[in-house]
Amino acid sequence: MARRPLPRILISGTASLARGRDFARTAADSATDVLHPLLTIGRGLRVLASAGRRKWAGTPKDKRGPALFLGAACVLVVALVPYGPLLALITLMAAAAWQGRDRVPAKTGPSEAEIERLGSLYEALVPYFSLPEDPSPLFAHGGSWDRAFSGHVFDEAGRVIRLSIRYPAYFTDGEAASRARIEALLHAKCGRGREYRFDWDEEGNQLDLSVLAALPTGLAAQPFVTSPGETVLGFTDAGSVQRTLPVLEGDVPRDMPPVIWRTGPRSTEPHLLAVGQPGSGTSTLLRSIALQALRHGGDVLIVEGGGTGEFACLSGRTGVLAVECSPTGALATLEWAAHETERRLIAGHRAREAGRPAPEDVRRPLWILLDQPSVLAHLAVAEGHPDPLGQLQVPLRHGRTAHVTVVVAEQFDHLELLNDAVWQHTRARVVLGPAAIQQIADVLGLAPHTTPPAQVPPGRGYARLGSGPVHRLQVPATPDPYDDATHATHRQAVLELLPARKPAVAGNHLTLSKPLQGHQPPAQAQAPAIDAPESPEVPAERP
């Protein structure tokens, strides 16, 4: 059966209704645009009136009379001032317009993607933070993450940058293995390629996770604002230390938090051990320490086991007593250092007995820097000579009193060749380069609270001074200035810090090949004489 068309009255009526609705909507939008300032002011006046009523309700009854009198006096003053009522009206309208402005609604909760990510983290933590016999588990499959995650912050990409986790009291947070499992899980679930810091509050059963910004790698060696006895090992996070130093990153001045190592008679960590992989920056750290020691007027002895000549730039400089890279030269140099330590102890003891201050040559700091000494120890034993590291026992044991500081840089593969005296007396420790968490914990005595970075730049690692916390560390760039492959700006910075060369003296100049020919008696301090003529032992004069 064919369908009948609708009557014309219904068709025309529908079109008229549609046109009427469009006209009414257009008129309403136009009226809203025209009356928007009045609506805004009216909304603001309502807000101001509500605030005034709350203020009046909160005013004690005994103070309402003086308040009314003060208000009436202000109204009278405004009325008597020329253009006062007009200015008061303009001020009231401006305040009402400000209070009634359209405000963008603030974000009150996570988005759907963030909720899904939090739920995934919650479900992943359930096997570690729950027990079957718990009657009211904080973590349970299918449970709500609102109770467990007390705070969370996301970045623009929707990844977690800060998270606070409440965990049950029966979790074994005192065991390093239990904490390591949780940290590894969160590192994987929150996204690899970033450095995370984990702060465990064992008393409050709270774990705070935060993403750390990368440490700057553009800081070059420069004169740091430190006192004698203070050495800048590198720079760390702002919240880890309570001090900053003014530095230049390129040509931009900045304030950076340093890791300060204090040496001298009152130091609790008088000696340092730096460990790393090849190319990790241990030689850079030793050059940085040597330049800072020379700047404060100290004497420096350098024993280089690698044989690459990375410390040749310091040879013959003022304050550098010797730079040795041969087994016999290293043995003679360290033997002289042991005798010098004993001489300083005797001279200081005699001065105290006589009631006088210690002599100047006793109070002058002496730095003994050894880079990969295990190589020289192996060569010395192969040639039938005693181990040069055996001569370090006296400077390590008595160096704090005698103003003698020992710094040893070694690689992970040769740590077993270091003797017990080095491990016992080097309470300041540095680990540079890529390393497993267990390797870092074996050297520092404590695992770091941060995850290792995906890409480890040279000079990047961790430092721990004595029994203190583990700090992230970035050593300032201090390359060998004679290496053309280094950055020109960093090479020039090192050249500017090098002391002037000592004037050539016949029979008392430094080379890198010949050993010391004699040692000083305890009564007088001497520098190790290299390349001296073969004759009976004659003490060399101090440079």
Coordinates of N, CA and C in Angstrom, one line a residue, residues 205-401:
N205 N 56.3 3.5 57.5 CA 55.9 2.6 56.4 C 55.5 3.3 55.1
Q206 N 56.4 4.2 54.7 CA 56.2 5.0 53.5 C 57.4 4.9 52.6
L207 N 57.1 4.8 51.3 CA 58.1 4.8 50.3 C 57.8 5.9 49.3
D208 N 58.8 6.8 49.1 CA 58.6 7.9 48.2 C 59.5 7.7 47.0
L209 N 59.0 7.7 45.8 CA 59.7 7.5 44.6 C 59.7 8.9 43.8
S210 N 60.8 9.3 43.3 CA 60.9 10.5 42.5 C 61.9 10.3 41.4
V211 N 61.7 11.0 40.3 CA 62.5 11.0 39.2 C 63.6 12.1 39.3
L212 N 64.8 11.8 39.1 CA 65.9 12.7 39.3 C 66.3 13.3 37.9
A213 N 66.6 14.6 37.9 CA 67.1 15.2 36.7 C 68.6 14.8 36.5
A214 N 69.0 14.8 35.3 CA 70.4 14.4 35.0 C 71.4 15.5 35.5
L215 N 72.5 15.0 36.0 CA 73.5 15.9 36.5 C 74.2 16.6 35.3
P216 N 74.6 17.9 35.4 CA 75.2 18.6 34.3 C 76.6 18.0 34.0
T217 N 76.9 17.8 32.8 CA 78.2 17.3 32.4 C 79.1 18.4 31.7
G218 N 78.6 19.6 31.7 CA 79.4 20.7 31.0 C 80.2 21.5 32.0
L219 N 80.3 21.1 33.2 CA 81.1 21.9 34.2 C 82.6 21.5 34.0
A220 N 83.4 22.4 33.7 CA 84.9 22.2 33.5 C 85.6 22.5 34.8
A221 N 86.9 22.1 34.9 CA 87.7 22.5 36.0 C 87.9 24.0 36.1
Q222 N 87.8 24.5 37.3 CA 87.9 25.9 37.5 C 88.3 26.2 39.0
P223 N 88.7 27.4 39.3 CA 89.0 27.7 40.7 C 87.7 27.7 41.6
F224 N 87.6 26.7 42.4 CA 86.4 26.6 43.2 C 86.6 27.4 44.5
V225 N 85.5 28.0 45.0 CA 85.5 28.8 46.2 C 85.5 27.9 47.4
T226 N 86.7 27.4 47.8 CA 86.8 26.5 49.0 C 87.9 27.0 49.9
S227 N 87.9 26.4 51.1 CA 89.0 26.7 52.0 C 90.1 25.7 51.9
P228 N 91.3 26.0 52.4 CA 92.4 24.9 52.5 C 91.9 23.7 53.3
G229 N 92.1 22.6 52.7 CA 91.6 21.3 53.4 C 90.3 20.9 52.8
E230 N 89.7 21.6 51.9 CA 88.4 21.2 51.3 C 88.7 21.0 49.8
T231 N 88.2 19.8 49.4 CA 88.4 19.4 48.0 C 87.1 19.0 47.4
V232 N 86.8 19.6 46.2 CA 85.5 19.3 45.5 C 85.7 18.1 44.7
L233 N 85.0 17.0 45.1 CA 85.1 15.8 44.3 C 84.2 15.9 43.1
G234 N 83.1 16.6 43.2 CA 82.2 16.7 42.0 C 80.9 17.4 42.5
F235 N 79.9 17.3 41.8 CA 78.6 17.9 42.1 C 77.5 16.9 42.1
T236 N 76.5 17.2 42.9 CA 75.4 16.2 43.2 C 74.1 16.9 43.1
D237 N 73.0 16.3 43.7 CA 71.7 16.8 43.7 C 71.5 17.9 44.7
A238 N 70.6 18.8 44.5 CA 70.4 20.0 45.3 C 70.0 19.6 46.7
G239 N 69.1 18.6 46.9 CA 68.6 18.2 48.2 C 69.5 17.3 49.0
S240 N 70.7 16.9 48.4 CA 71.5 16.0 49.1 C 72.5 16.7 50.1
V241 N 72.9 17.9 49.8 CA 73.9 18.6 50.6 C 73.3 20.0 51.0
Q242 N 73.9 20.6 52.0 CA 73.4 21.9 52.4 C 74.3 23.1 52.0
R243 N 74.9 23.0 50.9 CA 75.9 24.0 50.5 C 75.9 24.1 49.0
T244 N 76.1 25.3 48.5 CA 76.3 25.4 47.0 C 77.5 26.2 46.8
L245 N 78.1 26.1 45.6 CA 79.3 26.8 45.1 C 78.9 27.6 43.9
P246 N 79.4 28.8 43.7 CA 79.3 29.5 42.4 C 80.2 28.9 41.4
V247 N 79.7 28.5 40.3 CA 80.5 27.9 39.2 C 80.1 28.5 37.9
L248 N 80.9 28.2 36.9 CA 80.6 28.7 35.5 C 80.3 27.4 34.7
E249 N 79.2 27.3 34.1 CA 78.9 26.2 33.1 C 78.9 26.9 31.7
G250 N 80.1 26.8 31.1 CA 80.3 27.5 29.9 C 80.6 29.0 30.3
D251 N 79.7 29.9 29.9 CA 79.8 31.3 30.3 C 78.6 31.7 31.2
V252 N 77.8 30.7 31.7 CA 76.6 31.0 32.5 C 77.0 30.7 33.9
P253 N 76.8 31.7 34.8 CA 77.1 31.4 36.3 C 75.9 30.7 36.9
R254 N 76.3 29.7 37.7 CA 75.3 28.9 38.4 C 75.7 28.6 39.8
D255 N 74.8 28.2 40.7 CA 75.1 27.7 42.0 C 74.8 26.2 42.0
M256 N 75.8 25.4 42.3 CA 75.7 24.0 42.2 C 76.1 23.4 43.6
P257 N 75.4 22.3 44.0 CA 75.7 21.7 45.2 C 76.9 20.7 45.1
P258 N 78.0 20.9 45.8 CA 79.2 20.1 45.7 C 79.2 19.0 46.7
V259 N 80.0 18.0 46.4 CA 80.4 17.0 47.3 C 81.8 17.4 47.8
I260 N 81.9 17.9 49.0 CA 83.2 18.4 49.6 C 83.8 17.3 50.4
W261 N 85.1 17.0 50.1 CA 85.9 16.1 50.9 C 86.9 16.9 51.7
R262 N 86.8 16.7 53.0 CA 87.7 17.5 53.9 C 88.8 16.6 54.4
T263 N 90.1 17.1 54.3 CA 91.3 16.4 54.7 C 92.0 17.2 55.8
G264 N 93.0 16.6 56.4 CA 93.8 17.3 57.4 C 93.7 16.6 58.7
P265 N 94.3 17.2 59.8 CA 94.4 16.5 61.1 C 93.0 16.2 61.7
R266 N 92.0 17.0 61.4 CA 90.7 16.8 62.0 C 89.7 16.1 61.1
S267 N 90.2 15.6 60.0 CA 89.3 14.8 59.1 C 89.1 13.4 59.6
T268 N 87.9 13.0 59.4 CA 87.5 11.6 59.8 C 87.7 10.7 58.5
E269 N 87.9 11.2 57.4 CA 88.1 10.4 56.1 C 89.4 11.0 55.5
P270 N 90.6 10.7 56.0 CA 91.8 11.4 55.5 C 92.3 10.9 54.2
H271 N 91.8 9.7 53.7 CA 92.3 9.1 52.5 C 91.1 8.7 51.6
L272 N 91.4 8.6 50.3 CA 90.3 8.3 49.4 C 90.7 7.2 48.4
L273 N 89.6 6.4 48.1 CA 89.8 5.3 47.1 C 88.7 5.5 46.0
A274 N 89.2 5.6 44.8 CA 88.3 5.8 43.6 C 88.4 4.5 42.7
V275 N 87.3 4.0 42.4 CA 87.2 2.7 41.6 C 86.3 3.0 40.4
G276 N 86.7 2.4 39.3 CA 85.9 2.5 38.1 C 86.4 1.6 37.0
Q277 N 85.7 1.7 35.9 CA 86.1 0.9 34.7 C 87.0 1.8 33.8
P278 N 87.7 1.2 32.8 CA 88.5 2.0 31.9 C 87.7 3.1 31.2
G279 N 88.1 4.3 31.2 CA 87.4 5.4 30.6 C 86.3 6.0 31.4
S280 N 86.2 5.6 32.7 CA 85.1 6.1 33.6 C 85.4 7.4 34.2
G281 N 86.7 7.9 34.2 CA 87.0 9.2 34.7 C 87.8 9.2 36.0
T282 N 88.4 8.1 36.4 CA 89.2 8.1 37.7 C 90.4 8.9 37.5
S283 N 91.1 8.9 36.3 CA 92.2 9.7 36.1 C 91.8 11.2 36.1
T284 N 90.6 11.5 35.6 CA 90.1 12.9 35.6 C 89.9 13.3 37.0
L285 N 89.4 12.5 37.9 CA 89.2 12.8 39.3 C 90.6 13.1 39.9
L286 N 91.6 12.3 39.6 CA 92.9 12.6 40.2 C 93.5 13.9 39.7
R287 N 93.3 14.2 38.5 CA 93.8 15.5 38.0 C 93.1 16.6 38.7
S288 N 91.8 16.5 38.8 CA 91.1 17.6 39.5 C 91.5 17.8 41.0
I289 N 91.8 16.6 41.7 CA 92.3 16.7 43.0 C 93.7 17.4 43.1
A290 N 94.5 17.0 42.1 CA 95.9 17.5 42.1 C 95.9 19.0 41.9
L291 N 95.1 19.5 40.9 CA 95.0 20.9 40.7 C 94.5 21.7 41.9
Q292 N 93.5 21.2 42.6 CA 93.0 21.8 43.7 C 94.0 21.8 44.9
A293 N 94.8 20.7 45.0 CA 95.8 20.7 46.1 C 96.9 21.7 45.8
L294 N 97.3 21.8 44.5 CA 98.4 22.7 44.1 C 97.9 24.1 44.3
R295 N 96.7 24.4 44.1 CA 96.1 25.8 44.2 C 96.2 26.2 45.7
H296 N 96.0 25.3 46.6 CA 96.1 25.6 48.0 C 97.5 25.5 48.6
G297 N 98.5 25.3 47.8 CA 99.9 25.3 48.3 C 100.4 24.0 48.8
G298 N 99.8 22.9 48.4 CA 100.3 21.6 48.8 C 101.4 21.0 47.8
D299 N 102.1 20.0 48.3 CA 103.0 19.2 47.5 C 102.4 18.0 47.0
V300 N 102.7 17.6 45.8 CA 102.0 16.5 45.1 C 103.0 15.5 44.6
L301 N 102.8 14.2 45.0 CA 103.5 13.1 44.4 C 102.6 12.2 43.6
I302 N 102.9 11.9 42.3 CA 102.1 11.2 41.5 C 102.8 9.9 41.0
V303 N 102.1 8.8 41.2 CA 102.5 7.5 40.7 C 101.5 7.0 39.7
E304 N 101.9 6.9 38.4 CA 101.0 6.5 37.4 C 101.4 5.1 36.9
G305 N 100.4 4.2 37.1 CA 100.6 2.8 36.8 C 100.2 2.5 35.4
G306 N 99.3 3.3 34.8 CA 98.8 3.0 33.4 C 99.9 3.2 32.4
G307 N 100.8 4.0 32.6 CA 101.9 4.3 31.6 C 101.4 5.0 30.4
T308 N 100.3 5.7 30.5 CA 99.8 6.4 29.3 C 100.2 7.9 29.3
G309 N 100.9 8.4 30.3 CA 101.4 9.7 30.3 C 100.3 10.8 30.5
E310 N 99.2 10.4 31.2 CA 98.1 11.3 31.4 C 98.4 12.4 32.4
F311 N 99.5 12.3 33.2 CA 99.8 13.3 34.2 C 101.1 14.0 33.8
A312 N 101.5 13.9 32.5 CA 102.7 14.5 32.0 C 102.6 16.0 32.1
C313 N 101.4 16.6 32.0 CA 101.2 18.0 32.1 C 101.6 18.6 33.5
L314 N 101.7 17.7 34.5 CA 102.0 18.2 35.8 C 103.5 18.0 36.1
S315 N 104.3 17.4 35.2 CA 105.7 17.2 35.5 C 106.4 18.5 35.4
G316 N 107.3 18.7 36.4 CA 108.1 19.9 36.4 C 107.4 21.2 36.9
R317 N 106.1 21.0 37.3 CA 105.4 22.2 37.8 C 105.7 22.5 39.3
T318 N 105.5 23.7 39.6 CA 105.7 24.2 41.0 C 104.8 23.4 41.9
G319 N 105.4 22.8 43.0 CA 104.6 22.0 43.9 C 104.5 20.5 43.6
V320 N 104.8 20.1 42.4 CA 104.8 18.7 42.0 C 106.2 18.1 42.2
L321 N 106.3 17.2 43.2 CA 107.6 16.7 43.6 C 108.1 15.6 42.6
A322 N 107.2 14.8 42.1 CA 107.6 13.8 41.2 C 106.4 13.2 40.5
V323 N 106.6 12.8 39.2 CA 105.6 12.0 38.5 C 106.3 10.8 38.0
E324 N 106.0 9.6 38.5 CA 106.6 8.3 38.3 C 105.7 7.4 37.6
C325 N 106.3 6.6 36.6 CA 105.5 5.6 36.0 C 106.2 4.3 35.8
S326 N 107.4 4.1 36.5 CA 108.1 2.9 36.5 C 108.1 2.2 37.8
P327 N 108.2 0.8 37.8 CA 108.2 0.1 39.1 C 109.2 0.6 40.1
T328 N 110.5 0.7 39.6 CA 111.6 1.1 40.6 C 111.4 2.6 41.0
G329 N 111.0 3.4 40.1 CA 110.7 4.8 40.5 C 109.6 4.9 41.5
A330 N 108.5 4.2 41.3 CA 107.4 4.2 42.2 C 107.8 3.7 43.6
L331 N 108.6 2.6 43.6 CA 109.1 2.1 44.9 C 109.9 3.1 45.6
A332 N 110.8 3.8 44.9 CA 111.7 4.8 45.6 C 110.8 6.0 46.0
T333 N 109.9 6.4 45.2 CA 109.0 7.5 45.6 C 108.2 7.2 46.8
L334 N 107.6 6.1 46.9 CA 106.7 5.7 48.0 C 107.6 5.4 49.3
E335 N 108.8 4.9 49.0 CA 109.7 4.8 50.2 C 110.1 6.1 50.8
W336 N 110.3 7.1 49.9 CA 110.6 8.5 50.4 C 109.4 9.0 51.1
A337 N 108.2 8.8 50.6 CA 107.0 9.3 51.3 C 106.8 8.7 52.6
A338 N 107.2 7.4 52.8 CA 107.1 6.8 54.1 C 108.1 7.4 55.1
H339 N 109.3 7.7 54.6 CA 110.3 8.3 55.5 C 109.9 9.8 55.8
E340 N 109.3 10.5 54.8 CA 108.8 11.8 55.0 C 107.7 11.9 56.1
T341 N 106.8 10.9 56.0 CA 105.7 10.8 57.0 C 106.3 10.6 58.4
E342 N 107.3 9.7 58.6 CA 107.9 9.5 59.9 C 108.7 10.8 60.3
R343 N 109.3 11.5 59.4 CA 110.0 12.7 59.8 C 109.0 13.7 60.3
R344 N 107.9 13.9 59.6 CA 106.9 14.8 60.1 C 106.4 14.5 61.4
L345 N 106.1 13.2 61.7 CA 105.7 12.8 63.0 C 106.6 13.2 64.1
I346 N 107.9 12.9 63.8 CA 109.0 13.2 64.8 C 109.1 14.7 65.1
A347 N 109.1 15.5 64.0 CA 109.2 16.9 64.1 C 108.0 17.5 64.8
G348 N 106.8 17.0 64.5 CA 105.6 17.5 65.2 C 105.6 17.2 66.6
H349 N 106.1 16.0 67.0 CA 106.1 15.5 68.4 C 107.1 16.4 69.2
R350 N 108.3 16.6 68.6 CA 109.3 17.5 69.3 C 108.8 18.9 69.5
A351 N 108.1 19.4 68.5 CA 107.5 20.8 68.6 C 106.5 20.9 69.7
R352 N 105.6 19.9 69.8 CA 104.6 19.9 70.9 C 105.3 19.7 72.3
E353 N 106.3 18.9 72.3 CA 107.0 18.8 73.6 C 107.7 20.1 74.1
A354 N 108.2 20.9 73.1 CA 108.8 22.2 73.4 C 107.8 23.3 73.5
G355 N 106.5 23.0 73.3 CA 105.5 24.1 73.4 C 105.5 25.0 72.2
R356 N 106.0 24.6 71.1 CA 106.0 25.5 69.9 C 105.1 24.9 68.8
P357 N 104.6 25.7 67.9 CA 103.8 25.2 66.8 C 104.7 24.4 65.9
A358 N 104.0 23.5 65.2 CA 104.7 22.6 64.3 C 105.4 23.4 63.2
P359 N 106.6 23.0 62.7 CA 107.3 23.7 61.6 C 106.4 23.8 60.4
E360 N 106.8 24.8 59.5 CA 106.0 25.0 58.3 C 106.0 23.9 57.4
D361 N 107.2 23.2 57.2 CA 107.3 22.1 56.3 C 106.6 20.9 56.8
V362 N 106.2 20.8 58.1 CA 105.4 19.7 58.6 C 103.9 20.0 58.4
R363 N 103.5 21.3 58.5 CA 102.1 21.6 58.2 C 101.8 21.8 56.8
R364 N 102.7 21.7 55.9 CA 102.5 21.8 54.5 C 101.9 20.5 54.0
P365 N 100.7 20.5 53.4 CA 100.0 19.3 53.0 C 100.9 18.5 51.9
L366 N 100.9 17.2 52.0 CA 101.6 16.4 51.1 C 100.5 15.4 50.5
W367 N 100.4 15.4 49.2 CA 99.4 14.5 48.5 C 100.1 13.5 47.8
I368 N 99.7 12.2 48.0 CA 100.3 11.1 47.3 C 99.1 10.5 46.4
L369 N 99.2 10.7 45.1 CA 98.2 10.2 44.2 C 98.7 9.0 43.4
L370 N 98.0 7.9 43.4 CA 98.4 6.7 42.7 C 97.2 6.3 41.8
D371 N 97.6 6.2 40.5 CA 96.6 5.8 39.5 C 97.0 4.4 39.0
Q372 N 96.1 3.5 39.2 CA 96.3 2.1 38.9 C 97.6 1.5 39.4
P373 N 97.8 1.6 40.7 CA 99.1 1.1 41.3 C 99.3 -0.4 41.2
S374 N 98.2 -1.2 40.9 CA 98.3 -2.6 40.8 C 99.2 -3.1 39.6
V375 N 99.2 -2.3 38.6 CA 100.0 -2.6 37.4 C 101.5 -2.5 37.8
L376 N 101.9 -1.5 38.5 CA 103.3 -1.4 38.9 C 103.6 -2.4 40.0
A377 N 102.6 -2.8 40.8 CA 102.9 -3.9 41.8 C 103.2 -5.2 41.0
H378 N 102.4 -5.5 40.0 CA 102.6 -6.7 39.3 C 104.0 -6.7 38.6
L379 N 104.3 -5.6 37.9 CA 105.6 -5.5 37.3 C 106.8 -5.6 38.3
A380 N 106.6 -5.0 39.4 CA 107.7 -5.0 40.4 C 107.9 -6.5 40.9
V381 N 106.8 -7.2 41.2 CA 107.0 -8.6 41.6 C 107.6 -9.4 40.5
A382 N 107.2 -9.1 39.2 CA 107.8 -9.9 38.1 C 109.3 -9.6 38.0
E383 N 109.7 -8.4 38.3 CA 111.2 -8.1 38.2 C 111.9 -8.5 39.5
G384 N 111.3 -9.0 40.5 CA 111.9 -9.4 41.7 C 112.0 -8.3 42.7
H385 N 111.3 -7.2 42.6 CA 111.3 -6.1 43.5 C 110.1 -6.3 44.5
P386 N 110.2 -5.6 45.7 CA 109.1 -5.7 46.6 C 107.9 -4.9 46.0
D387 N 106.7 -5.2 46.6 CA 105.5 -4.5 46.2 C 105.6 -3.0 46.6
P388 N 105.4 -2.1 45.7 CA 105.4 -0.7 46.1 C 104.3 -0.3 47.0
L389 N 103.2 -1.0 46.9 CA 102.0 -0.7 47.8 C 102.3 -1.0 49.3
G390 N 103.3 -1.8 49.5 CA 103.7 -2.1 50.9 C 104.2 -0.8 51.6
Q391 N 104.8 0.2 50.9 CA 105.3 1.4 51.4 C 104.2 2.4 51.8
L392 N 102.9 2.1 51.5 CA 101.8 3.0 51.8 C 101.3 2.8 53.2
Q393 N 101.7 1.8 53.9 CA 101.2 1.5 55.2 C 101.4 2.7 56.2
V394 N 102.6 3.2 56.2 CA 102.9 4.4 57.1 C 102.2 5.6 56.7
P395 N 102.2 6.1 55.4 CA 101.3 7.2 55.1 C 99.8 7.0 55.4
L396 N 99.3 5.8 55.1 CA 97.9 5.6 55.4 C 97.6 5.6 56.9
R397 N 98.4 5.0 57.7 CA 98.1 4.9 59.1 C 98.4 6.2 59.8
H398 N 99.4 7.0 59.5 CA 99.8 8.2 60.2 C 99.7 9.4 59.4
G399 N 99.1 9.3 58.2 CA 99.0 10.5 57.3 C 98.1 11.6 57.9
R400 N 97.1 11.3 58.6 CA 96.2 12.3 59.1 C 96.9 13.2 60.1
T401 N 97.8 12.7 60.9 CA 98.5 13.5 61.9 C 99.6 14.3 61.2

